[in-house]
Amino acid sequence: MRGNLLKAIFFKLISALLFAVMSAQVRYLGDIVPVGQLVFFRSASAIIPVVLIYAWRGELMTAVRTSRPLGQLGRGTLSVIGMFSNFGALARLPLADATAISFASPLITVALAAVVLKERVRVYRWSAVGVGFVGVIVMLLPHLDVGRHAGATEASAVGALLAFGSAFCNAGTVIQTRRLTQSESTSSIVFYFSLICALVSLVTLPFDWHSPTWKELGMLMSLGILGGIAHLFLTESYRFATASLVAPFDYSSMLWALILGFWFFGEVPTILVFVGAGIVAGAGLYVIWRERQLGLARAAEGTPTAT
C-alpha cells in the first residue's frame, strides 16, 4: 500500500512538472505564435500518441465509440475555450501569476457542483470557496488596477481576466466530465477532447498563421507530446491512490512555475501573488481534506462515495 502511494505521488509530481514545462513553452511562444496556432499544435500533436496508446491497449474502438456526441461536443467546447483563454493568459502574464490564478478552478468546481449537479455542499466547503475567492481577488487586483499599480497594463488586465476565465471553463469541464463518465469511457472522453480542440483551432489558422522556424516547430510539436505524456502520468497516479490523497500535489505546479518563470524569463512574482496563492491553495486543500473526511464517513456508514 505504501509503495503504491509513493508511486502515485511520484507520477502526480511528474505530471505537474510536465504541464509546467508545457506552460513555459506557451509563455515563450506566446509573443511569436498566434494563440489559435498554439492550441492547434497542442491538440493535434496529442491525437497521434493517444491513438497509438489506445490501439496498443486494444481500446481504439472504445475511444472512438460514443453514445453522447452532444455531451462530448459540450465538454470539448468548454475545453477549447479554456485552452484559448489559458494560452492567451500565459502570453500576457508571468508564468507564476497565471498558474496561481488557475488554482481557483477546484473552488469554482465546488460551486458549480452545487448549482449544476445539485450536490449537497455544506457550510464548511462554501466557507472555503468564499475564502478562496478572496485570494483570487488579491491576485487579480494588481493586474486590473491599470495605471495605478506598478506593472499593471492593459495586456496584464486582459491576461488576468483570461486566466480566471480559463479556471471557470476548467471547472465546467470537470462538471461535464462527471456527467459523461456515467456512460462514456475515459478513452472516449480523452480522444474527443483532443479531436474537438484540434478541429476548432484549425479553423483559425487561415486567418492568423506564423511560419515557424525549425526550433519553433519542434517546440510546437512538443506541446502536444508533453501534454499527452503528462495526462498519462496523471491518469496512472489515480490508479494507485485515491483522488483526495493525490490531488494536493497539484499545488507543486506553483513551485515549478516559480522556478521556470525565474530561470527562463527572469520573472519575480509580487508579494500579492504569494499571499493570494497561499489563500487559494489553503482553501483548496481544506476542500480536499473535507471531501476525504466525508468520504471516510460515508464508507464507514456503507454509503456509496461520489466520484
PDB file of C-alpha atoms in Angstrom:
ATOM      1  CA  MET A   1       0.000   0.000   0.000  1.00  0.00           C
ATOM      2  CA  ARG A   2       2.789   2.416   0.916  1.00  0.00           C
ATOM      3  CA  GLY A   3       4.611   1.549  -2.316  1.00  0.00           C
ATOM      4  CA  ASN A   4       1.509   2.345  -4.341  1.00  0.00           C
ATOM      5  CA  LEU A   5       1.059   5.669  -2.547  1.00  0.00           C
ATOM      6  CA  LEU A   6       4.653   6.710  -3.221  1.00  0.00           C
ATOM      7  CA  LYS A   7       4.257   5.700  -6.863  1.00  0.00           C
ATOM      8  CA  ALA A   8       1.037   7.739  -7.131  1.00  0.00           C
ATOM      9  CA  ILE A   9       2.714  10.811  -5.626  1.00  0.00           C
ATOM     10  CA  PHE A  10       5.721  10.427  -7.917  1.00  0.00           C
ATOM     11  CA  PHE A  11       3.529  10.164 -11.020  1.00  0.00           C
ATOM     12  CA  LYS A  12       1.498  13.187  -9.918  1.00  0.00           C
ATOM     13  CA  LEU A  13       4.631  15.291  -9.380  1.00  0.00           C
ATOM     14  CA  ILE A  14       5.998  14.300 -12.799  1.00  0.00           C
ATOM     15  CA  SER A  15       2.645  15.235 -14.353  1.00  0.00           C
ATOM     16  CA  ALA A  16       2.695  18.659 -12.668  1.00  0.00           C
ATOM     17  CA  LEU A  17       6.271  19.250 -13.855  1.00  0.00           C
ATOM     18  CA  LEU A  18       5.467  18.342 -17.471  1.00  0.00           C
ATOM     19  CA  PHE A  19       2.397  20.592 -17.504  1.00  0.00           C
ATOM     20  CA  ALA A  20       4.536  23.417 -16.079  1.00  0.00           C
ATOM     21  CA  VAL A  21       7.168  22.921 -18.793  1.00  0.00           C
ATOM     22  CA  MET A  22       4.405  22.969 -21.408  1.00  0.00           C
ATOM     23  CA  SER A  23       3.085  26.227 -19.927  1.00  0.00           C
ATOM     24  CA  ALA A  24       6.596  27.711 -20.025  1.00  0.00           C
ATOM     25  CA  GLN A  25       6.829  26.837 -23.724  1.00  0.00           C
ATOM     26  CA  VAL A  26       3.475  28.523 -24.356  1.00  0.00           C
ATOM     27  CA  ARG A  27       4.747  31.537 -22.395  1.00  0.00           C
ATOM     28  CA  TYR A  28       7.806  31.709 -24.664  1.00  0.00           C
ATOM     29  CA  LEU A  29       5.941  31.125 -27.934  1.00  0.00           C
ATOM     30  CA  GLY A  30       3.048  33.407 -26.979  1.00  0.00           C
ATOM     31  CA  ASP A  31       4.925  36.500 -28.165  1.00  0.00           C
ATOM     32  CA  ILE A  32       5.598  34.905 -31.554  1.00  0.00           C
ATOM     33  CA  VAL A  33       2.866  32.396 -32.442  1.00  0.00           C
ATOM     34  CA  PRO A  34      -0.909  33.154 -32.579  1.00  0.00           C
ATOM     35  CA  VAL A  35      -2.968  31.519 -29.848  1.00  0.00           C
ATOM     36  CA  GLY A  36      -5.070  29.525 -32.343  1.00  0.00           C
ATOM     37  CA  GLN A  37      -1.907  28.002 -33.801  1.00  0.00           C
ATOM     38  CA  LEU A  38      -0.656  27.101 -30.309  1.00  0.00           C
ATOM     39  CA  VAL A  39      -3.964  25.396 -29.486  1.00  0.00           C
ATOM     40  CA  PHE A  40      -3.911  23.504 -32.783  1.00  0.00           C
ATOM     41  CA  PHE A  41      -0.438  22.051 -32.266  1.00  0.00           C
ATOM     42  CA  ARG A  42      -1.197  21.297 -28.607  1.00  0.00           C
ATOM     43  CA  SER A  43      -4.314  19.345 -29.608  1.00  0.00           C
ATOM     44  CA  ALA A  44      -3.384  17.839 -32.985  1.00  0.00           C
ATOM     45  CA  SER A  45       0.024  16.525 -31.933  1.00  0.00           C
ATOM     46  CA  ALA A  46      -1.621  14.892 -28.908  1.00  0.00           C
ATOM     47  CA  ILE A  47      -4.033  12.852 -31.062  1.00  0.00           C
ATOM     48  CA  ILE A  48      -1.268  10.676 -32.526  1.00  0.00           C
ATOM     49  CA  PRO A  49       0.115   9.343 -29.194  1.00  0.00           C
ATOM     50  CA  VAL A  50      -3.444   8.979 -27.842  1.00  0.00           C
ATOM     51  CA  VAL A  51      -4.471   6.852 -30.856  1.00  0.00           C
ATOM     52  CA  LEU A  52      -1.267   4.777 -30.718  1.00  0.00           C
ATOM     53  CA  ILE A  53      -1.612   4.096 -26.992  1.00  0.00           C
ATOM     54  CA  TYR A  54      -5.254   3.064 -27.215  1.00  0.00           C
ATOM     55  CA  ALA A  55      -4.565   0.941 -30.303  1.00  0.00           C
ATOM     56  CA  TRP A  56      -1.762  -0.817 -28.397  1.00  0.00           C
ATOM     57  CA  ARG A  57      -4.135  -1.423 -25.498  1.00  0.00           C
ATOM     58  CA  GLY A  58      -6.849  -2.676 -27.842  1.00  0.00           C
ATOM     59  CA  GLU A  59      -9.130   0.177 -26.803  1.00  0.00           C
ATOM     60  CA  LEU A  60      -9.217   2.162 -30.056  1.00  0.00           C
ATOM     61  CA  MET A  61     -12.827   1.325 -30.913  1.00  0.00           C
ATOM     62  CA  THR A  62     -13.813   2.117 -27.341  1.00  0.00           C
ATOM     63  CA  ALA A  63     -12.178   5.532 -27.714  1.00  0.00           C
ATOM     64  CA  VAL A  64     -13.989   6.300 -30.957  1.00  0.00           C
ATOM     65  CA  ARG A  65     -17.384   4.961 -29.849  1.00  0.00           C
ATOM     66  CA  THR A  66     -19.684   7.393 -28.038  1.00  0.00           C
ATOM     67  CA  SER A  67     -23.378   7.332 -27.167  1.00  0.00           C
ATOM     68  CA  ARG A  68     -23.447  11.015 -26.212  1.00  0.00           C
ATOM     69  CA  PRO A  69     -21.967  13.070 -29.073  1.00  0.00           C
ATOM     70  CA  LEU A  70     -23.634  16.274 -27.877  1.00  0.00           C
ATOM     71  CA  GLY A  71     -22.204  15.768 -24.389  1.00  0.00           C
ATOM     72  CA  GLN A  72     -18.744  15.242 -25.902  1.00  0.00           C
ATOM     73  CA  LEU A  73     -19.228  18.365 -28.020  1.00  0.00           C
ATOM     74  CA  GLY A  74     -20.226  20.392 -24.948  1.00  0.00           C
ATOM     75  CA  ARG A  75     -17.190  19.247 -22.991  1.00  0.00           C
ATOM     76  CA  GLY A  76     -14.911  19.820 -25.982  1.00  0.00           C
ATOM     77  CA  THR A  77     -16.299  23.332 -26.458  1.00  0.00           C
ATOM     78  CA  LEU A  78     -15.645  24.228 -22.812  1.00  0.00           C
ATOM     79  CA  SER A  79     -12.177  22.706 -23.087  1.00  0.00           C
ATOM     80  CA  VAL A  80     -11.191  24.614 -26.207  1.00  0.00           C
ATOM     81  CA  ILE A  81     -12.447  27.920 -24.764  1.00  0.00           C
ATOM     82  CA  GLY A  82     -10.488  27.180 -21.594  1.00  0.00           C
ATOM     83  CA  MET A  83      -7.360  26.348 -23.603  1.00  0.00           C
ATOM     84  CA  PHE A  84      -7.591  29.503 -25.714  1.00  0.00           C
ATOM     85  CA  SER A  85      -8.066  31.529 -22.515  1.00  0.00           C
ATOM     86  CA  ASN A  86      -5.201  29.797 -20.726  1.00  0.00           C
ATOM     87  CA  PHE A  87      -2.760  30.238 -23.600  1.00  0.00           C
ATOM     88  CA  GLY A  88      -3.863  33.853 -24.024  1.00  0.00           C
ATOM     89  CA  ALA A  89      -3.225  34.447 -20.307  1.00  0.00           C
ATOM     90  CA  LEU A  90       0.227  32.829 -20.474  1.00  0.00           C
ATOM     91  CA  ALA A  91       1.154  35.152 -23.345  1.00  0.00           C
ATOM     92  CA  ARG A  92       0.324  38.222 -21.206  1.00  0.00           C
ATOM     93  CA  LEU A  93       1.138  37.263 -17.599  1.00  0.00           C
ATOM     94  CA  PRO A  94       4.165  35.997 -15.700  1.00  0.00           C
ATOM     95  CA  LEU A  95       4.131  32.207 -15.510  1.00  0.00           C
ATOM     96  CA  ALA A  96       3.633  32.118 -11.732  1.00  0.00           C
ATOM     97  CA  ASP A  97       0.723  34.594 -11.850  1.00  0.00           C
ATOM     98  CA  ALA A  98      -1.183  32.617 -14.476  1.00  0.00           C
ATOM     99  CA  THR A  99      -0.556  29.380 -12.576  1.00  0.00           C
ATOM    100  CA  ALA A 100      -1.665  30.855  -9.252  1.00  0.00           C
ATOM    101  CA  ILE A 101      -4.936  32.192 -10.683  1.00  0.00           C
ATOM    102  CA  SER A 102      -5.662  28.752 -12.165  1.00  0.00           C
ATOM    103  CA  PHE A 103      -5.818  27.400  -8.591  1.00  0.00           C
ATOM    104  CA  ALA A 104      -9.316  28.892  -8.409  1.00  0.00           C
ATOM    105  CA  SER A 105     -10.621  26.075 -10.622  1.00  0.00           C
ATOM    106  CA  PRO A 106     -11.262  23.473  -7.847  1.00  0.00           C
ATOM    107  CA  LEU A 107     -13.144  26.082  -5.802  1.00  0.00           C
ATOM    108  CA  ILE A 108     -15.316  27.008  -8.792  1.00  0.00           C
ATOM    109  CA  THR A 109     -15.957  23.285  -9.300  1.00  0.00           C
ATOM    110  CA  VAL A 110     -17.442  23.054  -5.804  1.00  0.00           C
ATOM    111  CA  ALA A 111     -19.816  25.927  -6.544  1.00  0.00           C
ATOM    112  CA  LEU A 112     -20.819  24.536  -9.950  1.00  0.00           C
ATOM    113  CA  ALA A 113     -21.356  21.061  -8.486  1.00  0.00           C
ATOM    114  CA  ALA A 114     -23.905  22.558  -6.085  1.00  0.00           C
ATOM    115  CA  VAL A 115     -25.687  24.591  -8.763  1.00  0.00           C
ATOM    116  CA  VAL A 116     -25.490  22.269 -11.794  1.00  0.00           C
ATOM    117  CA  LEU A 117     -25.271  18.770 -10.312  1.00  0.00           C
ATOM    118  CA  LYS A 118     -27.361  19.629  -7.233  1.00  0.00           C
ATOM    119  CA  GLU A 119     -24.702  18.129  -4.985  1.00  0.00           C
ATOM    120  CA  ARG A 120     -25.054  18.883  -1.304  1.00  0.00           C
ATOM    121  CA  VAL A 121     -22.387  21.386  -0.291  1.00  0.00           C
ATOM    122  CA  ARG A 122     -22.280  22.207   3.407  1.00  0.00           C
ATOM    123  CA  VAL A 123     -21.291  25.472   5.022  1.00  0.00           C
ATOM    124  CA  TYR A 124     -17.669  24.335   5.568  1.00  0.00           C
ATOM    125  CA  ARG A 125     -16.957  23.997   1.862  1.00  0.00           C
ATOM    126  CA  TRP A 126     -18.928  27.148   0.983  1.00  0.00           C
ATOM    127  CA  SER A 127     -16.773  28.996   3.524  1.00  0.00           C
ATOM    128  CA  ALA A 128     -13.618  27.622   1.886  1.00  0.00           C
ATOM    129  CA  VAL A 129     -14.900  28.725  -1.527  1.00  0.00           C
ATOM    130  CA  GLY A 130     -15.569  32.228  -0.185  1.00  0.00           C
ATOM    131  CA  VAL A 131     -12.113  32.493   1.392  1.00  0.00           C
ATOM    132  CA  GLY A 132     -10.532  31.161  -1.799  1.00  0.00           C
ATOM    133  CA  PHE A 133     -12.185  33.814  -3.916  1.00  0.00           C
ATOM    134  CA  VAL A 134     -10.770  36.473  -1.600  1.00  0.00           C
ATOM    135  CA  GLY A 135      -7.370  35.085  -2.535  1.00  0.00           C
ATOM    136  CA  VAL A 136      -8.265  35.273  -6.233  1.00  0.00           C
ATOM    137  CA  ILE A 137      -9.250  38.928  -5.842  1.00  0.00           C
ATOM    138  CA  VAL A 138      -5.944  39.640  -4.100  1.00  0.00           C
ATOM    139  CA  MET A 139      -4.112  38.251  -7.140  1.00  0.00           C
ATOM    140  CA  LEU A 140      -6.349  39.896  -9.744  1.00  0.00           C
ATOM    141  CA  LEU A 141      -6.461  43.448  -8.361  1.00  0.00           C
ATOM    142  CA  PRO A 142      -2.834  44.419  -9.129  1.00  0.00           C
ATOM    143  CA  HIS A 143      -3.358  43.446 -12.778  1.00  0.00           C
ATOM    144  CA  LEU A 144      -6.748  45.117 -13.086  1.00  0.00           C
ATOM    145  CA  ASP A 145      -5.637  48.381 -11.457  1.00  0.00           C
ATOM    146  CA  VAL A 146      -4.231  49.742 -14.715  1.00  0.00           C
ATOM    147  CA  GLY A 147      -2.319  52.990 -14.387  1.00  0.00           C
ATOM    148  CA  ARG A 148      -2.157  52.924 -10.596  1.00  0.00           C
ATOM    149  CA  HIS A 149      -0.302  49.728  -9.764  1.00  0.00           C
ATOM    150  CA  ALA A 150       3.283  49.165 -10.878  1.00  0.00           C
ATOM    151  CA  GLY A 151       3.410  46.625 -13.685  1.00  0.00           C
ATOM    152  CA  ALA A 152      -0.313  46.767 -14.390  1.00  0.00           C
ATOM    153  CA  THR A 153      -1.034  47.237 -18.085  1.00  0.00           C
ATOM    154  CA  GLU A 154      -3.977  46.667 -20.369  1.00  0.00           C
ATOM    155  CA  ALA A 155      -2.298  43.446 -21.540  1.00  0.00           C
ATOM    156  CA  SER A 156      -1.882  42.161 -17.982  1.00  0.00           C
ATOM    157  CA  ALA A 157      -5.503  43.096 -17.174  1.00  0.00           C
ATOM    158  CA  VAL A 158      -6.717  41.087 -20.164  1.00  0.00           C
ATOM    159  CA  GLY A 159      -4.376  38.249 -19.186  1.00  0.00           C
ATOM    160  CA  ALA A 160      -5.715  38.162 -15.625  1.00  0.00           C
ATOM    161  CA  LEU A 161      -9.314  38.007 -16.850  1.00  0.00           C
ATOM    162  CA  LEU A 162      -8.402  35.284 -19.351  1.00  0.00           C
ATOM    163  CA  ALA A 163      -6.690  33.269 -16.596  1.00  0.00           C
ATOM    164  CA  PHE A 164      -9.801  33.466 -14.415  1.00  0.00           C
ATOM    165  CA  GLY A 165     -11.999  32.621 -17.407  1.00  0.00           C
ATOM    166  CA  SER A 166      -9.809  29.594 -18.079  1.00  0.00           C
ATOM    167  CA  ALA A 167     -10.221  28.459 -14.455  1.00  0.00           C
ATOM    168  CA  PHE A 168     -14.001  28.797 -14.815  1.00  0.00           C
ATOM    169  CA  CYS A 169     -14.007  26.773 -18.068  1.00  0.00           C
ATOM    170  CA  ASN A 170     -11.821  24.088 -16.495  1.00  0.00           C
ATOM    171  CA  ALA A 171     -14.271  23.802 -13.615  1.00  0.00           C
ATOM    172  CA  GLY A 172     -17.124  23.478 -16.097  1.00  0.00           C
ATOM    173  CA  THR A 173     -15.167  20.771 -17.909  1.00  0.00           C
ATOM    174  CA  VAL A 174     -14.854  18.807 -14.655  1.00  0.00           C
ATOM    175  CA  ILE A 175     -18.625  19.017 -14.124  1.00  0.00           C
ATOM    176  CA  GLN A 176     -19.311  17.860 -17.672  1.00  0.00           C
ATOM    177  CA  THR A 177     -16.775  15.049 -17.265  1.00  0.00           C
ATOM    178  CA  ARG A 178     -18.658  13.819 -14.188  1.00  0.00           C
ATOM    179  CA  ARG A 179     -21.792  13.643 -16.318  1.00  0.00           C
ATOM    180  CA  LEU A 180     -20.079  11.858 -19.206  1.00  0.00           C
ATOM    181  CA  THR A 181     -18.372   9.229 -17.043  1.00  0.00           C
ATOM    182  CA  GLN A 182     -21.803   7.821 -16.230  1.00  0.00           C
ATOM    183  CA  SER A 183     -21.952   6.365 -19.743  1.00  0.00           C
ATOM    184  CA  GLU A 184     -18.698   7.187 -21.586  1.00  0.00           C
ATOM    185  CA  SER A 185     -15.256   5.609 -21.289  1.00  0.00           C
ATOM    186  CA  THR A 186     -12.213   7.607 -20.238  1.00  0.00           C
ATOM    187  CA  SER A 187     -10.527   6.855 -23.579  1.00  0.00           C
ATOM    188  CA  SER A 188     -13.554   8.262 -25.445  1.00  0.00           C
ATOM    189  CA  ILE A 189     -13.530  11.482 -23.402  1.00  0.00           C
ATOM    190  CA  VAL A 190      -9.781  11.996 -23.950  1.00  0.00           C
ATOM    191  CA  PHE A 191      -9.999  11.253 -27.687  1.00  0.00           C
ATOM    192  CA  TYR A 192     -12.884  13.619 -28.403  1.00  0.00           C
ATOM    193  CA  PHE A 193     -11.322  16.336 -26.252  1.00  0.00           C
ATOM    194  CA  SER A 194      -8.211  16.351 -28.460  1.00  0.00           C
ATOM    195  CA  LEU A 195     -10.198  15.985 -31.687  1.00  0.00           C
ATOM    196  CA  ILE A 196     -12.646  18.834 -30.989  1.00  0.00           C
ATOM    197  CA  CYS A 197      -9.896  21.206 -29.811  1.00  0.00           C
ATOM    198  CA  ALA A 198      -7.839  20.424 -32.923  1.00  0.00           C
ATOM    199  CA  LEU A 199     -10.773  20.979 -35.311  1.00  0.00           C
ATOM    200  CA  VAL A 200     -11.887  24.250 -33.697  1.00  0.00           C
ATOM    201  CA  SER A 201      -8.359  25.687 -33.647  1.00  0.00           C
ATOM    202  CA  LEU A 202      -7.811  24.510 -37.243  1.00  0.00           C
ATOM    203  CA  VAL A 203     -10.489  26.975 -38.374  1.00  0.00           C
ATOM    204  CA  THR A 204      -8.396  29.890 -37.041  1.00  0.00           C
ATOM    205  CA  LEU A 205      -5.213  29.019 -38.962  1.00  0.00           C
ATOM    206  CA  PRO A 206      -6.086  30.650 -42.327  1.00  0.00           C
ATOM    207  CA  PHE A 207      -6.761  33.946 -40.545  1.00  0.00           C
ATOM    208  CA  ASP A 208      -3.644  34.096 -38.372  1.00  0.00           C
ATOM    209  CA  TRP A 209      -0.617  31.928 -39.155  1.00  0.00           C
ATOM    210  CA  HIS A 210       3.022  32.266 -38.207  1.00  0.00           C
ATOM    211  CA  SER A 211       5.589  30.381 -40.295  1.00  0.00           C
ATOM    212  CA  PRO A 212       7.677  28.750 -37.565  1.00  0.00           C
ATOM    213  CA  THR A 213      11.414  28.200 -37.614  1.00  0.00           C
ATOM    214  CA  TRP A 214      12.636  24.642 -37.075  1.00  0.00           C
ATOM    215  CA  LYS A 215      13.204  25.409 -33.399  1.00  0.00           C
ATOM    216  CA  GLU A 216       9.710  26.850 -33.023  1.00  0.00           C
ATOM    217  CA  LEU A 217       8.195  23.919 -34.913  1.00  0.00           C
ATOM    218  CA  GLY A 218       9.908  21.492 -32.562  1.00  0.00           C
ATOM    219  CA  MET A 219       8.544  23.365 -29.562  1.00  0.00           C
ATOM    220  CA  LEU A 220       5.051  23.451 -31.101  1.00  0.00           C
ATOM    221  CA  MET A 221       5.088  19.702 -31.705  1.00  0.00           C
ATOM    222  CA  SER A 222       6.334  19.046 -28.191  1.00  0.00           C
ATOM    223  CA  LEU A 223       3.339  20.902 -26.688  1.00  0.00           C
ATOM    224  CA  GLY A 224       1.009  18.032 -27.504  1.00  0.00           C
ATOM    225  CA  ILE A 225       3.568  15.352 -26.709  1.00  0.00           C
ATOM    226  CA  LEU A 226       4.286  16.833 -23.278  1.00  0.00           C
ATOM    227  CA  GLY A 227       0.574  17.312 -22.634  1.00  0.00           C
ATOM    228  CA  GLY A 228      -0.194  13.734 -23.677  1.00  0.00           C
ATOM    229  CA  ILE A 229       2.555  12.229 -21.519  1.00  0.00           C
ATOM    230  CA  ALA A 230       1.514  14.437 -18.597  1.00  0.00           C
ATOM    231  CA  HIS A 231      -2.061  13.181 -18.939  1.00  0.00           C
ATOM    232  CA  LEU A 232      -0.807   9.582 -18.891  1.00  0.00           C
ATOM    233  CA  PHE A 233       1.158  10.173 -15.676  1.00  0.00           C
ATOM    234  CA  LEU A 234      -1.859  11.966 -14.227  1.00  0.00           C
ATOM    235  CA  THR A 235      -4.158   9.046 -15.047  1.00  0.00           C
ATOM    236  CA  GLU A 236      -1.714   6.488 -13.689  1.00  0.00           C
ATOM    237  CA  SER A 237      -1.345   8.412 -10.413  1.00  0.00           C
ATOM    238  CA  TYR A 238      -5.072   7.911  -9.743  1.00  0.00           C
ATOM    239  CA  ARG A 239      -4.725   4.181 -10.354  1.00  0.00           C
ATOM    240  CA  PHE A 240      -2.551   3.792  -7.266  1.00  0.00           C
ATOM    241  CA  ALA A 241      -4.228   6.148  -4.794  1.00  0.00           C
ATOM    242  CA  THR A 242      -7.499   7.997  -4.232  1.00  0.00           C
ATOM    243  CA  ALA A 243      -8.029  11.485  -5.623  1.00  0.00           C
ATOM    244  CA  SER A 244      -8.128  13.031  -2.123  1.00  0.00           C
ATOM    245  CA  LEU A 245      -4.618  11.720  -1.398  1.00  0.00           C
ATOM    246  CA  VAL A 246      -3.096  12.690  -4.744  1.00  0.00           C
ATOM    247  CA  ALA A 247      -4.860  15.990  -5.525  1.00  0.00           C
ATOM    248  CA  PRO A 248      -2.899  18.171  -3.030  1.00  0.00           C
ATOM    249  CA  PHE A 249       0.257  17.579  -5.058  1.00  0.00           C
ATOM    250  CA  ASP A 250      -1.316  19.622  -7.880  1.00  0.00           C
ATOM    251  CA  TYR A 251      -0.032  22.646  -5.984  1.00  0.00           C
ATOM    252  CA  SER A 252       3.557  21.606  -6.702  1.00  0.00           C
ATOM    253  CA  SER A 253       2.949  23.216 -10.105  1.00  0.00           C
ATOM    254  CA  MET A 254       3.329  26.598  -8.379  1.00  0.00           C
ATOM    255  CA  LEU A 255       6.880  25.698  -7.370  1.00  0.00           C
ATOM    256  CA  TRP A 256       7.723  24.644 -10.920  1.00  0.00           C
ATOM    257  CA  ALA A 257       6.152  27.845 -12.272  1.00  0.00           C
ATOM    258  CA  LEU A 258       8.279  29.961  -9.918  1.00  0.00           C
ATOM    259  CA  ILE A 259      11.475  28.131 -10.912  1.00  0.00           C
ATOM    260  CA  LEU A 260      10.794  28.097 -14.660  1.00  0.00           C
ATOM    261  CA  GLY A 261       9.484  31.676 -14.685  1.00  0.00           C
ATOM    262  CA  PHE A 262      12.612  32.986 -12.966  1.00  0.00           C
ATOM    263  CA  TRP A 263      15.021  30.728 -14.869  1.00  0.00           C
ATOM    264  CA  PHE A 264      13.790  31.407 -18.405  1.00  0.00           C
ATOM    265  CA  PHE A 265      12.086  34.807 -18.156  1.00  0.00           C
ATOM    266  CA  GLY A 266      13.605  36.470 -15.075  1.00  0.00           C
ATOM    267  CA  GLU A 267      10.115  36.809 -13.555  1.00  0.00           C
ATOM    268  CA  VAL A 268       9.794  37.529  -9.832  1.00  0.00           C
ATOM    269  CA  PRO A 269       6.171  37.490  -8.553  1.00  0.00           C
ATOM    270  CA  THR A 270       4.924  40.292  -6.331  1.00  0.00           C
ATOM    271  CA  ILE A 271       4.105  39.680  -2.684  1.00  0.00           C
ATOM    272  CA  LEU A 272       0.383  39.844  -3.512  1.00  0.00           C
ATOM    273  CA  VAL A 273       0.741  36.816  -5.798  1.00  0.00           C
ATOM    274  CA  PHE A 274       2.271  34.820  -2.933  1.00  0.00           C
ATOM    275  CA  VAL A 275      -0.392  35.990  -0.489  1.00  0.00           C
ATOM    276  CA  GLY A 276      -3.276  35.308  -2.882  1.00  0.00           C
ATOM    277  CA  ALA A 277      -1.871  31.949  -3.996  1.00  0.00           C
ATOM    278  CA  GLY A 278      -1.420  30.934  -0.355  1.00  0.00           C
ATOM    279  CA  ILE A 279      -5.037  31.802   0.460  1.00  0.00           C
ATOM    280  CA  VAL A 280      -6.406  29.967  -2.587  1.00  0.00           C
ATOM    281  CA  ALA A 281      -4.176  26.915  -2.047  1.00  0.00           C
ATOM    282  CA  GLY A 282      -5.143  26.777   1.630  1.00  0.00           C
ATOM    283  CA  ALA A 283      -8.839  26.921   0.759  1.00  0.00           C
ATOM    284  CA  GLY A 284      -8.387  24.272  -1.919  1.00  0.00           C
ATOM    285  CA  LEU A 285      -6.509  21.951   0.427  1.00  0.00           C
ATOM    286  CA  TYR A 286      -9.253  22.389   3.024  1.00  0.00           C
ATOM    287  CA  VAL A 287     -11.881  21.367   0.452  1.00  0.00           C
ATOM    288  CA  ILE A 288      -9.813  18.289  -0.448  1.00  0.00           C
ATOM    289  CA  TRP A 289      -9.383  17.386   3.252  1.00  0.00           C
ATOM    290  CA  ARG A 290     -13.106  17.892   3.880  1.00  0.00           C
ATOM    291  CA  GLU A 291     -14.002  15.683   0.922  1.00  0.00           C
ATOM    292  CA  ARG A 292     -11.740  12.961   2.275  1.00  0.00           C
ATOM    293  CA  GLN A 293     -13.332  13.155   5.738  1.00  0.00           C
ATOM    294  CA  LEU A 294     -16.821  12.934   4.225  1.00  0.00           C
ATOM    295  CA  GLY A 295     -15.708  10.034   2.038  1.00  0.00           C
ATOM    296  CA  LEU A 296     -14.398   8.143   5.059  1.00  0.00           C
ATOM    297  CA  ALA A 297     -17.621   8.834   6.932  1.00  0.00           C
ATOM    298  CA  ARG A 298     -19.735   7.560   4.028  1.00  0.00           C
ATOM    299  CA  ALA A 299     -17.540   4.475   3.727  1.00  0.00           C
ATOM    300  CA  ALA A 300     -17.982   3.744   7.432  1.00  0.00           C
ATOM    301  CA  GLU A 301     -21.765   4.038   7.015  1.00  0.00           C
ATOM    302  CA  GLY A 302     -21.753   1.908   3.883  1.00  0.00           C
ATOM    303  CA  THR A 303     -22.941   4.810   1.701  1.00  0.00           C
ATOM    304  CA  PRO A 304     -21.532   4.992  -1.859  1.00  0.00           C
ATOM    305  CA  THR A 305     -18.953   7.732  -2.305  1.00  0.00           C
ATOM    306  CA  ALA A 306     -19.470  10.255  -5.107  1.00  0.00           C
ATOM    307  CA  THR A 307     -16.968  10.090  -7.951  1.00  0.00           C
TER     308      THR A 307
END
